[in-house]
mmCIF file of C-alpha atoms and ligand atoms in Angstrom:
data_model
loop_
_atom_site.group_PDB
_atom_site.id
_atom_site.type_symbol
_atom_site.label_atom_id
_atom_site.label_comp_id
_atom_site.label_asym_id
_atom_site.label_seq_id
_atom_site.Cartn_x
_atom_site.Cartn_y
_atom_site.Cartn_z
ATOM 1 C CA MET A 1 93.974 15.604 -252.543
ATOM 2 C CA GLN A 2 97.366 15.798 -254.171
ATOM 3 C CA GLU A 3 98.355 18.350 -251.471
ATOM 4 C CA LEU A 4 97.359 16.189 -248.674
ATOM 5 C CA ARG A 5 99.178 13.325 -250.272
ATOM 6 C CA ASP A 6 102.451 15.301 -250.730
ATOM 7 C CA LYS A 7 102.244 16.693 -247.208
ATOM 8 C CA TYR A 8 101.750 13.382 -245.396
ATOM 9 C CA LEU A 9 104.050 11.225 -247.504
ATOM 10 C CA SER A 10 106.913 13.738 -247.311
ATOM 11 C CA ALA A 11 106.445 14.061 -243.496
ATOM 12 C CA VAL A 12 106.649 10.329 -243.251
ATOM 13 C CA ALA A 13 109.754 10.310 -245.428
ATOM 14 C CA ASP A 14 111.429 13.015 -243.206
ATOM 15 C CA VAL A 15 110.644 11.630 -239.841
ATOM 16 C CA THR A 16 113.465 10.018 -237.802
ATOM 17 C CA ASP A 17 111.857 8.659 -234.601
ATOM 18 C CA GLU A 18 108.781 6.455 -233.699
ATOM 19 C CA ALA A 19 107.101 9.087 -231.585
ATOM 20 C CA ALA A 20 107.007 11.725 -234.382
ATOM 21 C CA LEU A 21 105.751 8.964 -236.752
ATOM 22 C CA GLU A 22 102.826 8.242 -234.381
ATOM 23 C CA GLU A 23 101.995 12.046 -234.350
ATOM 24 C CA ILE A 24 101.818 12.043 -238.151
ATOM 25 C CA ARG A 25 99.568 8.914 -238.080
ATOM 26 C CA LEU A 26 97.192 10.795 -235.652
ATOM 27 C CA ALA A 27 97.195 13.948 -237.670
ATOM 28 C CA ALA A 28 96.289 12.094 -240.859
ATOM 29 C CA LEU A 29 94.353 8.924 -239.856
ATOM 30 C CA GLY A 30 93.388 9.467 -236.281
ATOM 31 C CA LYS A 31 89.729 10.024 -235.175
ATOM 32 C CA LYS A 32 90.210 13.751 -235.603
ATOM 33 C CA GLY A 33 92.904 13.438 -238.427
ATOM 34 C CA GLU A 34 92.629 15.369 -241.602
ATOM 35 C CA ILE A 35 91.686 12.391 -243.802
ATOM 36 C CA SER A 36 89.084 11.033 -241.208
ATOM 37 C CA LEU A 37 87.537 14.654 -241.198
ATOM 38 C CA LYS A 38 87.451 14.592 -244.973
ATOM 39 C CA MET A 39 85.761 11.066 -244.910
ATOM 40 C CA ARG A 40 83.013 12.551 -242.629
ATOM 41 C CA GLU A 41 82.326 15.393 -245.123
ATOM 42 C CA LEU A 42 81.315 12.708 -247.833
ATOM 43 C CA GLY A 43 77.896 12.697 -246.289
ATOM 44 C CA LYS A 44 77.224 16.222 -247.457
ATOM 45 C CA MET A 45 78.120 15.466 -251.021
ATOM 46 C CA THR A 46 76.070 14.372 -253.982
ATOM 47 C CA PRO A 47 76.208 10.647 -254.750
ATOM 48 C CA GLU A 48 78.461 11.248 -257.886
ATOM 49 C CA GLU A 49 80.893 13.436 -255.771
ATOM 50 C CA ARG A 50 80.803 10.968 -252.974
ATOM 51 C CA GLN A 51 81.807 8.038 -255.205
ATOM 52 C CA THR A 52 84.830 9.823 -256.776
ATOM 53 C CA THR A 53 86.055 11.618 -253.653
ATOM 54 C CA GLY A 54 85.377 8.586 -251.494
ATOM 55 C CA LYS A 55 87.381 6.404 -253.647
ATOM 56 C CA ALA A 56 90.260 8.846 -253.867
ATOM 57 C CA LEU A 57 90.174 9.298 -250.049
ATOM 58 C CA ASN A 58 90.242 5.517 -249.499
ATOM 59 C CA VAL A 59 93.195 5.214 -251.967
ATOM 60 C CA LEU A 60 94.979 8.092 -250.078
ATOM 61 C CA LYS A 61 94.286 6.524 -246.760
ATOM 62 C CA ASP A 62 95.758 3.172 -247.838
ATOM 63 C CA GLU A 63 98.741 4.898 -249.377
ATOM 64 C CA ILE A 64 99.555 6.880 -246.166
ATOM 65 C CA ASP A 65 98.855 3.884 -243.887
ATOM 66 C CA ALA A 66 101.233 1.682 -246.085
ATOM 67 C CA ALA A 67 103.828 4.507 -245.923
ATOM 68 C CA LEU A 68 103.495 4.784 -242.093
ATOM 69 C CA ARG A 69 103.861 0.919 -241.633
ATOM 70 C CA ALA A 70 106.939 0.797 -243.903
ATOM 71 C CA LYS A 71 108.553 3.707 -242.091
ATOM 72 C CA LYS A 72 107.855 2.046 -238.747
ATOM 73 C CA ALA A 73 109.530 -1.114 -239.818
ATOM 74 C CA ALA A 74 112.486 0.830 -241.221
ATOM 75 C CA LEU A 75 112.955 2.747 -237.918
ATOM 76 C CA ALA A 76 112.786 -0.445 -235.848
ATOM 77 C CA ASP A 77 115.436 -2.023 -238.196
ATOM 78 C CA ALA A 78 117.639 1.093 -237.893
ATOM 79 C CA ALA A 79 117.292 1.064 -234.077
ATOM 80 C CA LEU A 80 118.318 -2.650 -234.004
ATOM 81 C CA ASP A 81 121.206 -1.987 -236.306
ATOM 82 C CA ALA A 82 122.441 0.843 -233.971
ATOM 83 C CA ARG A 83 122.114 -1.448 -230.932
ATOM 84 C CA LEU A 84 124.040 -4.172 -232.640
ATOM 85 C CA ARG A 85 126.732 -1.647 -233.599
ATOM 86 C CA GLU A 86 126.949 -0.430 -229.963
ATOM 87 C CA GLU A 87 126.474 -3.537 -227.971
ATOM 88 C CA TRP A 88 128.826 -5.819 -229.735
ATOM 89 C CA LEU A 89 130.639 -8.699 -228.107
ATOM 90 C CA ASP A 90 134.053 -9.857 -228.845
ATOM 91 C CA VAL A 91 133.635 -13.620 -228.947
ATOM 92 C CA THR A 92 137.312 -14.116 -229.554
ATOM 93 C CA LEU A 93 138.225 -12.784 -226.041
ATOM 94 C CA PRO A 94 139.762 -15.458 -223.691
ATOM 95 C CA GLY A 95 137.295 -16.633 -221.065
ATOM 96 C CA ARG A 96 137.528 -15.422 -217.355
ATOM 97 C CA PRO A 97 139.590 -17.932 -215.376
ATOM 98 C CA ARG A 98 137.428 -19.830 -212.779
ATOM 99 C CA ARG A 99 138.942 -20.070 -209.332
ATOM 100 C CA GLN A 100 139.384 -23.700 -208.394
ATOM 101 C CA GLY A 101 138.305 -24.769 -204.810
ATOM 102 C CA THR A 102 140.453 -26.916 -202.712
ATOM 103 C CA ILE A 103 139.780 -29.411 -200.068
ATOM 104 C CA HIS A 104 140.825 -28.109 -196.596
ATOM 105 C CA PRO A 105 143.723 -30.155 -195.230
ATOM 106 C CA VAL A 106 141.688 -30.884 -192.049
ATOM 107 C CA SER A 107 138.923 -32.364 -194.160
ATOM 108 C CA GLN A 108 141.430 -34.277 -196.345
ATOM 109 C CA VAL A 109 143.014 -35.788 -193.222
ATOM 110 C CA MET A 110 139.608 -36.598 -191.720
ATOM 111 C CA ASP A 111 138.791 -38.396 -194.941
ATOM 112 C CA GLU A 112 142.070 -40.271 -194.996
ATOM 113 C CA VAL A 113 141.747 -41.402 -191.369
ATOM 114 C CA THR A 114 138.104 -42.548 -191.895
ATOM 115 C CA ALA A 115 139.106 -44.581 -195.048
ATOM 116 C CA ILE A 116 142.086 -46.263 -192.999
ATOM 117 C CA PHE A 117 139.879 -47.203 -190.124
ATOM 118 C CA ALA A 118 136.970 -48.220 -192.444
ATOM 119 C CA ASP A 119 139.472 -50.837 -193.966
ATOM 120 C CA MET A 120 139.809 -52.295 -190.390
ATOM 121 C CA GLY A 121 136.031 -52.635 -190.060
ATOM 122 C CA PHE A 122 135.311 -49.391 -188.041
ATOM 123 C CA ALA A 123 131.819 -47.722 -188.968
ATOM 124 C CA VAL A 124 131.575 -43.989 -188.605
ATOM 125 C CA ALA A 125 129.400 -42.632 -185.882
ATOM 126 C CA GLU A 126 128.083 -39.021 -185.575
ATOM 127 C CA GLY A 127 126.334 -37.093 -182.871
ATOM 128 C CA PRO A 128 125.429 -33.501 -181.830
ATOM 129 C CA GLN A 129 127.981 -30.803 -181.122
ATOM 130 C CA ILE A 130 125.814 -29.281 -178.425
ATOM 131 C CA GLU A 131 125.627 -32.003 -175.674
ATOM 132 C CA ASP A 132 124.123 -32.506 -172.307
ATOM 133 C CA ASP A 133 126.445 -32.809 -169.421
ATOM 134 C CA TRP A 134 125.509 -36.399 -168.848
ATOM 135 C CA HIS A 135 126.703 -37.639 -172.369
ATOM 136 C CA ASN A 136 129.736 -35.293 -172.350
ATOM 137 C CA PHE A 137 130.964 -35.782 -168.718
ATOM 138 C CA ASP A 138 128.923 -38.126 -166.319
ATOM 139 C CA ALA A 139 128.739 -41.101 -168.689
ATOM 140 C CA LEU A 140 132.479 -40.835 -169.285
ATOM 141 C CA ASN A 141 133.287 -41.020 -165.587
ATOM 142 C CA ILE A 142 134.361 -37.394 -165.500
ATOM 143 C CA ALA A 143 133.677 -36.304 -161.963
ATOM 144 C CA PRO A 144 131.794 -33.049 -161.068
ATOM 145 C CA GLU A 145 135.007 -31.571 -159.595
ATOM 146 C CA HIS A 146 137.073 -32.492 -162.784
ATOM 147 C CA PRO A 147 139.021 -29.411 -164.115
ATOM 148 C CA ALA A 148 137.266 -29.980 -167.570
ATOM 149 C CA ARG A 149 133.861 -29.272 -165.944
ATOM 150 C CA GLN A 150 134.934 -25.724 -164.678
ATOM 151 C CA GLU A 151 133.690 -22.586 -166.294
ATOM 152 C CA HIS A 152 137.118 -21.642 -167.713
ATOM 153 C CA ASP A 153 137.651 -24.934 -169.627
ATOM 154 C CA THR A 154 134.347 -25.669 -171.239
ATOM 155 C CA PHE A 155 131.879 -23.573 -173.268
ATOM 156 C CA PHE A 156 128.521 -23.789 -171.333
ATOM 157 C CA MET A 157 125.203 -22.908 -173.137
ATOM 158 C CA HIS A 158 122.836 -20.265 -171.584
ATOM 159 C CA ARG A 159 119.996 -21.279 -169.345
ATOM 160 C CA ASP A 160 117.092 -19.055 -168.474
ATOM 161 C CA GLU A 161 117.067 -17.630 -164.940
ATOM 162 C CA GLY A 162 115.401 -19.983 -162.680
ATOM 163 C CA ASP A 163 116.102 -22.998 -164.829
ATOM 164 C CA ASN A 164 118.341 -24.959 -162.649
ATOM 165 C CA ARG A 165 118.972 -27.989 -164.846
ATOM 166 C CA PRO A 166 122.641 -28.413 -165.637
ATOM 167 C CA PRO A 167 123.539 -26.334 -168.833
ATOM 168 C CA HIS A 168 124.335 -27.978 -172.149
ATOM 169 C CA VAL A 169 127.874 -27.709 -173.384
ATOM 170 C CA LEU A 170 129.784 -27.572 -176.636
ATOM 171 C CA ARG A 171 131.153 -31.037 -176.684
ATOM 172 C CA THR A 172 134.748 -31.099 -175.444
ATOM 173 C CA HIS A 173 135.412 -34.357 -177.194
ATOM 174 C CA THR A 174 133.716 -36.806 -179.531
ATOM 175 C CA SER A 175 133.396 -39.435 -176.791
ATOM 176 C CA PRO A 176 129.696 -38.673 -176.227
ATOM 177 C CA VAL A 177 129.141 -39.877 -179.741
ATOM 178 C CA GLN A 178 130.379 -43.205 -178.861
ATOM 179 C CA ILE A 179 128.295 -43.349 -175.651
ATOM 180 C CA ARG A 180 125.209 -42.726 -177.815
ATOM 181 C CA ALA A 181 126.353 -45.406 -180.282
ATOM 182 C CA MET A 182 126.739 -47.997 -177.575
ATOM 183 C CA LEU A 183 123.348 -47.187 -176.052
ATOM 184 C CA GLU A 184 121.797 -47.466 -179.467
ATOM 185 C CA GLN A 185 123.627 -50.499 -180.674
ATOM 186 C CA GLY A 186 124.977 -52.280 -177.681
ATOM 187 C CA ALA A 187 128.041 -54.641 -177.986
ATOM 188 C CA PRO A 188 129.942 -55.804 -179.891
ATOM 189 C CA ILE A 189 130.703 -52.514 -181.578
ATOM 190 C CA ARG A 190 133.465 -51.013 -183.633
ATOM 191 C CA VAL A 191 133.133 -47.321 -184.370
ATOM 192 C CA ILE A 192 135.205 -44.177 -185.019
ATOM 193 C CA ALA A 193 133.694 -40.656 -184.202
ATOM 194 C CA PRO A 194 135.295 -37.910 -186.182
ATOM 195 C CA GLY A 195 134.333 -34.306 -185.749
ATOM 196 C CA ARG A 196 134.567 -30.887 -184.238
ATOM 197 C CA VAL A 197 135.164 -30.360 -180.480
ATOM 198 C CA TYR A 198 135.469 -27.118 -178.410
ATOM 199 C CA ARG A 199 137.589 -26.125 -175.388
ATOM 200 C CA MET A 200 138.392 -22.718 -174.011
ATOM 201 C CA ASP A 201 142.028 -22.590 -175.079
ATOM 202 C CA MET A 202 143.909 -20.282 -177.498
ATOM 203 C CA ASP A 203 147.563 -20.021 -178.058
ATOM 204 C CA GLN A 204 150.197 -21.020 -180.645
ATOM 205 C CA THR A 205 149.277 -24.715 -180.394
ATOM 206 C CA HIS A 206 145.601 -24.510 -179.330
ATOM 207 C CA THR A 207 142.409 -23.206 -180.840
ATOM 208 C CA PRO A 208 138.944 -23.022 -179.244
ATOM 209 C CA MET A 209 137.524 -25.365 -181.944
ATOM 210 C CA PHE A 210 139.561 -28.321 -183.126
ATOM 211 C CA HIS A 211 138.965 -31.715 -184.712
ATOM 212 C CA GLN A 212 139.273 -35.189 -183.183
ATOM 213 C CA VAL A 213 138.750 -38.733 -184.283
ATOM 214 C CA GLU A 214 138.096 -41.121 -181.578
ATOM 215 C CA GLY A 215 137.930 -44.959 -181.853
ATOM 216 C CA LEU A 216 136.166 -47.624 -179.895
ATOM 217 C CA ALA A 217 136.174 -51.421 -180.155
ATOM 218 C CA ILE A 218 134.105 -53.557 -177.737
ATOM 219 C CA GLY A 219 134.141 -57.368 -177.755
ATOM 220 C CA LYS A 220 134.365 -60.360 -175.581
ATOM 221 C CA ASP A 221 138.190 -60.438 -175.418
ATOM 222 C CA ILE A 222 139.601 -57.308 -177.064
ATOM 223 C CA SER A 223 142.750 -56.330 -175.423
ATOM 224 C CA MET A 224 145.567 -53.670 -175.527
ATOM 225 C CA ALA A 225 147.422 -55.968 -177.942
ATOM 226 C CA ASN A 226 144.587 -55.422 -180.448
ATOM 227 C CA LEU A 227 144.850 -51.747 -179.721
ATOM 228 C CA LYS A 228 148.565 -51.718 -180.518
ATOM 229 C CA TRP A 229 148.114 -53.580 -183.775
ATOM 230 C CA VAL A 230 145.301 -51.289 -184.843
ATOM 231 C CA LEU A 231 147.288 -48.216 -184.057
ATOM 232 C CA GLU A 232 150.393 -49.491 -185.749
ATOM 233 C CA GLU A 233 148.459 -50.357 -188.915
ATOM 234 C CA PHE A 234 146.816 -46.902 -188.835
ATOM 235 C CA CYS A 235 150.229 -45.115 -188.542
ATOM 236 C CA LYS A 236 151.792 -47.135 -191.447
ATOM 237 C CA ALA A 237 148.844 -46.432 -193.709
ATOM 238 C CA PHE A 238 148.510 -42.694 -192.576
ATOM 239 C CA PHE A 239 152.224 -41.744 -192.764
ATOM 240 C CA GLU A 240 152.735 -44.065 -195.864
ATOM 241 C CA VAL A 241 155.744 -45.854 -194.323
ATOM 242 C CA ASP A 242 156.442 -49.705 -194.244
ATOM 243 C CA GLY A 243 157.166 -50.018 -190.540
ATOM 244 C CA VAL A 244 156.554 -47.876 -187.437
ATOM 245 C CA GLU A 245 157.467 -48.328 -183.765
ATOM 246 C CA LEU A 246 155.036 -47.181 -181.099
ATOM 247 C CA ARG A 247 155.831 -46.556 -177.414
ATOM 248 C CA PHE A 248 153.077 -46.776 -174.741
ATOM 249 C CA ARG A 249 153.543 -44.590 -171.867
ATOM 250 C CA ALA A 250 151.209 -44.943 -168.798
ATOM 251 C CA SER A 251 148.867 -42.072 -168.414
ATOM 252 C CA HIS A 252 145.535 -41.206 -166.796
ATOM 253 C CA PHE A 253 142.113 -40.457 -168.363
ATOM 254 C CA PRO A 254 138.952 -40.891 -166.425
ATOM 255 C CA PHE A 255 137.298 -42.846 -169.275
ATOM 256 C CA THR A 256 139.962 -45.498 -169.665
ATOM 257 C CA GLU A 257 141.774 -47.815 -167.332
ATOM 258 C CA PRO A 258 144.602 -48.519 -167.902
ATOM 259 C CA SER A 259 145.414 -45.559 -169.995
ATOM 260 C CA ALA A 260 148.371 -44.815 -172.335
ATOM 261 C CA GLU A 261 149.742 -41.973 -174.263
ATOM 262 C CA VAL A 262 151.265 -43.250 -177.487
ATOM 263 C CA ASP A 263 154.502 -41.993 -179.173
ATOM 264 C CA ILE A 264 155.853 -42.797 -182.556
ATOM 265 C CA ARG A 265 159.529 -43.251 -183.443
ATOM 266 C CA CYS A 266 160.805 -40.435 -185.661
ATOM 267 C CA SER A 267 163.675 -38.213 -186.559
ATOM 268 C CA TRP A 268 163.809 -34.456 -186.987
ATOM 269 C CA GLU A 269 167.244 -34.419 -188.688
ATOM 270 C CA GLY A 270 167.933 -31.318 -190.744
ATOM 271 C CA GLY A 271 164.491 -29.911 -189.852
ATOM 272 C CA SER A 272 162.858 -32.698 -191.635
ATOM 273 C CA LEU A 273 160.418 -35.035 -190.042
ATOM 274 C CA LYS A 274 160.905 -38.795 -190.738
ATOM 275 C CA ILE A 275 158.462 -41.352 -189.305
ATOM 276 C CA GLY A 276 159.453 -44.825 -188.364
ATOM 277 C CA GLU A 277 163.186 -44.144 -188.010
ATOM 278 C CA GLY A 278 165.574 -42.161 -185.836
ATOM 279 C CA ASP A 279 166.022 -41.522 -182.076
ATOM 280 C CA ASP A 280 163.200 -39.142 -181.364
ATOM 281 C CA TRP A 281 159.649 -39.907 -180.076
ATOM 282 C CA MET A 282 156.614 -37.891 -180.906
ATOM 283 C CA GLU A 283 153.344 -38.102 -179.086
ATOM 284 C CA ILE A 284 150.533 -38.736 -181.377
ATOM 285 C CA LEU A 285 147.531 -39.895 -179.454
ATOM 286 C CA GLY A 286 145.903 -41.062 -176.195
ATOM 287 C CA SER A 287 144.275 -44.311 -175.545
ATOM 288 C CA GLY A 288 143.321 -47.176 -173.059
ATOM 289 C CA MET A 289 140.969 -49.845 -172.187
ATOM 290 C CA VAL A 290 137.416 -48.377 -171.710
ATOM 291 C CA HIS A 291 136.693 -47.906 -168.071
ATOM 292 C CA PRO A 292 134.092 -50.455 -166.719
ATOM 293 C CA LYS A 293 132.016 -47.559 -165.202
ATOM 294 C CA VAL A 294 131.806 -46.132 -168.826
ATOM 295 C CA LEU A 295 130.601 -49.375 -170.164
ATOM 296 C CA GLN A 296 128.036 -49.657 -167.421
ATOM 297 C CA SER A 297 126.807 -46.037 -168.200
ATOM 298 C CA ALA A 298 126.374 -47.038 -171.895
ATOM 299 C CA GLY A 299 124.314 -49.947 -170.953
ATOM 300 C CA ILE A 300 127.023 -52.602 -171.620
ATOM 301 C CA ASP A 301 127.790 -55.219 -168.904
ATOM 302 C CA PRO A 302 131.578 -54.798 -168.063
ATOM 303 C CA ASN A 303 131.647 -58.381 -166.743
ATOM 304 C CA GLU A 304 130.896 -59.735 -170.091
ATOM 305 C CA TRP A 305 132.442 -57.096 -172.455
ATOM 306 C CA GLN A 306 135.632 -55.052 -172.806
ATOM 307 C CA GLY A 307 137.477 -53.084 -175.274
ATOM 308 C CA PHE A 308 139.815 -50.219 -176.144
ATOM 309 C CA ALA A 309 139.368 -46.569 -177.098
ATOM 310 C CA PHE A 310 141.672 -43.963 -178.423
ATOM 311 C CA GLY A 311 141.625 -40.225 -179.288
ATOM 312 C CA ILE A 312 143.694 -38.406 -182.077
ATOM 313 C CA GLY A 313 143.873 -34.707 -182.629
ATOM 314 C CA ILE A 314 143.193 -34.234 -186.419
ATOM 315 C CA ASP A 315 144.644 -30.698 -186.871
ATOM 316 C CA ARG A 316 148.020 -31.657 -185.437
ATOM 317 C CA LEU A 317 147.960 -34.730 -187.590
ATOM 318 C CA ALA A 318 147.367 -32.624 -190.665
ATOM 319 C CA MET A 319 150.151 -30.252 -189.715
ATOM 320 C CA LEU A 320 152.637 -33.246 -189.222
ATOM 321 C CA LYS A 321 151.728 -34.818 -192.569
ATOM 322 C CA TYR A 322 151.622 -31.716 -194.633
ATOM 323 C CA GLY A 323 154.361 -29.654 -192.923
ATOM 324 C CA ILE A 324 152.083 -26.821 -191.719
ATOM 325 C CA PRO A 325 153.986 -24.638 -189.235
ATOM 326 C CA ASP A 326 151.261 -22.992 -187.155
ATOM 327 C CA LEU A 327 147.719 -23.930 -186.233
ATOM 328 C CA ARG A 328 146.569 -20.395 -186.858
ATOM 329 C CA ALA A 329 147.155 -21.024 -190.538
ATOM 330 C CA PHE A 330 143.794 -22.920 -190.337
ATOM 331 C CA PHE A 331 141.802 -20.213 -188.588
ATOM 332 C CA GLU A 332 143.016 -16.872 -189.684
ATOM 333 C CA SER A 333 142.010 -17.153 -193.365
ATOM 334 C CA ASP A 334 145.739 -17.326 -194.088
ATOM 335 C CA LEU A 335 145.613 -19.132 -197.356
ATOM 336 C CA ARG A 336 149.342 -18.513 -198.159
ATOM 337 C CA TRP A 337 150.438 -21.990 -197.255
ATOM 338 C CA LEU A 338 147.464 -23.509 -199.195
ATOM 339 C CA LYS A 339 148.550 -21.454 -202.297
ATOM 340 C CA HIS A 340 152.180 -22.479 -201.678
ATOM 341 C CA TYR A 341 151.281 -26.196 -201.712
ATOM 342 C CA GLY A 342 148.602 -25.642 -204.388
ATOM 343 C CA PHE A 343 146.714 -27.879 -202.054
ATOM 344 C CA SER A 344 145.484 -30.941 -203.332
ATOM 345 C CA ALA A 345 147.227 -32.772 -200.555
ATOM 346 C CA LEU A 346 147.162 -36.026 -202.372
ATOM 347 C CA ASP A 347 149.709 -34.564 -204.918
ATOM 348 C CA LEU A 348 152.200 -33.537 -202.222
ATOM 349 C CA PRO A 349 155.272 -35.225 -201.018
ATOM 350 C CA THR A 350 154.496 -36.913 -197.762
ATOM 351 C CA VAL A 351 156.505 -37.180 -194.462
ATOM 352 C CA ALA A 352 157.988 -40.428 -195.861
ATOM 353 C CA GLY A 353 159.904 -38.293 -198.281
ATOM 354 C CA GLY A 354 160.933 -35.862 -195.523
ATOM 355 C CA LEU A 355 159.300 -32.373 -194.972
ATOM 356 C CA SER A 356 160.443 -29.105 -193.444
ATOM 357 C CA ARG A 357 159.544 -28.594 -189.786
HETATM 358 C C1 2U9 B 1 134.534 -43.792 -174.780
HETATM 359 C C2 2U9 B 1 135.473 -44.241 -173.879
HETATM 360 C C3 2U9 B 1 136.737 -43.881 -173.997
HETATM 361 C C4 2U9 B 1 138.942 -41.752 -175.947
HETATM 362 C C5 2U9 B 1 140.357 -41.418 -175.563
HETATM 363 C C6 2U9 B 1 142.153 -40.065 -175.417
HETATM 364 C C7 2U9 B 1 142.488 -41.148 -174.573
HETATM 365 C C8 2U9 B 1 142.980 -38.961 -175.701
HETATM 366 C C9 2U9 B 1 143.269 -36.816 -176.822
HETATM 367 C C10 2U9 B 1 144.031 -36.963 -178.033
HETATM 368 C C11 2U9 B 1 144.385 -35.642 -178.624
HETATM 369 C C12 2U9 B 1 142.367 -35.722 -177.100
HETATM 370 O O1 2U9 B 1 142.431 -34.300 -179.277
HETATM 371 S S1 2U9 B 1 143.136 -34.625 -178.089
HETATM 372 O O2 2U9 B 1 143.649 -33.590 -177.391
HETATM 373 N N1 2U9 B 1 142.520 -38.028 -176.502
HETATM 374 O O3 2U9 B 1 144.121 -38.777 -175.122
HETATM 375 N N2 2U9 B 1 140.885 -40.254 -175.956
HETATM 376 S S2 2U9 B 1 141.313 -42.337 -174.581
HETATM 377 O O4 2U9 B 1 138.445 -42.530 -174.939
HETATM 378 C C13 2U9 B 1 137.181 -43.021 -174.902
HETATM 379 C C14 2U9 B 1 136.214 -42.491 -175.806
HETATM 380 C C15 2U9 B 1 134.902 -42.874 -175.750
HETATM 381 C C16 2U9 B 1 133.102 -44.274 -174.746
#
């Protein structure tokens, strides 16, 4: 008995891992373990022998069991200590810097423009970027032979062979949004339609996708005088100057009559753009009185209602306000200038203070 005790207690004391400890447990206390076999032999003994040997075996069994449990706990503690020593964390290290996102200048300008027109009572209208040809062209008095409807100017969607309906298009302007707004709401109406538009064009000053904001105001006696005031107020607020001078040049668009391109007085002295002063003129938008045929298509009686519309290219506006030299800065993941300006645009000097060309 003493031999068994010494054998197992010293084995438990010497063991260094949990698997070996389990082997010792099986060898001593398992079904076929040495102590268990000895227990089975009790049946062959006399009652006196059985009582003394049985008692001694039970004491031994409890002692070995207690030693196994204590060792198991000690090994687990040691393993945890080792892990804690190895997998330590230096909580005094400085945190990793988080990159801060920035608002894209086009989005920024879109928000600025929307806020200015909202102050003048214009609601924002939205519509699909994939349009049918009626909303994009016919309703806007754009004739079937107009160059905009040719394959090389507009992105046409695919139609299955044998499907002879006119194909849908990627909208070439946001004007169809206003057609939809008039059809839904009728007159009077005052909306702007900001959003993406698509034309098959790509060079230094054109990209196949760009952004517009168009405006529309229809009432009983809305005139070009109202248009001029609205545009002047817009330019003063957008370019942050007290006074602006606008010049209306006669033009032609199928959807307005009369039509005018609008220039703003400016100066480019010393490579710096200043709005509202100087001897130069810069074209900033197109506009006109909505063509009676367009009102008719949109379900509004042109004998009762009239109004103005205008269209502004947002990307160019952003470039002018924030001194961005090349449109491709927006589209070729060239973030150098964004970094250069640390763009939050609201913190930047504006054209009023003068910017590099
Ligand atoms: C409706 C009726 C008329 C919107 C207009 C322009 C003139 C115009 C250009 C400015 C720069 C497009 O992005 S750009 O290249 N736009 O010159 N847009 S009048 O006329 C409308 C719109 C909607 C129902």
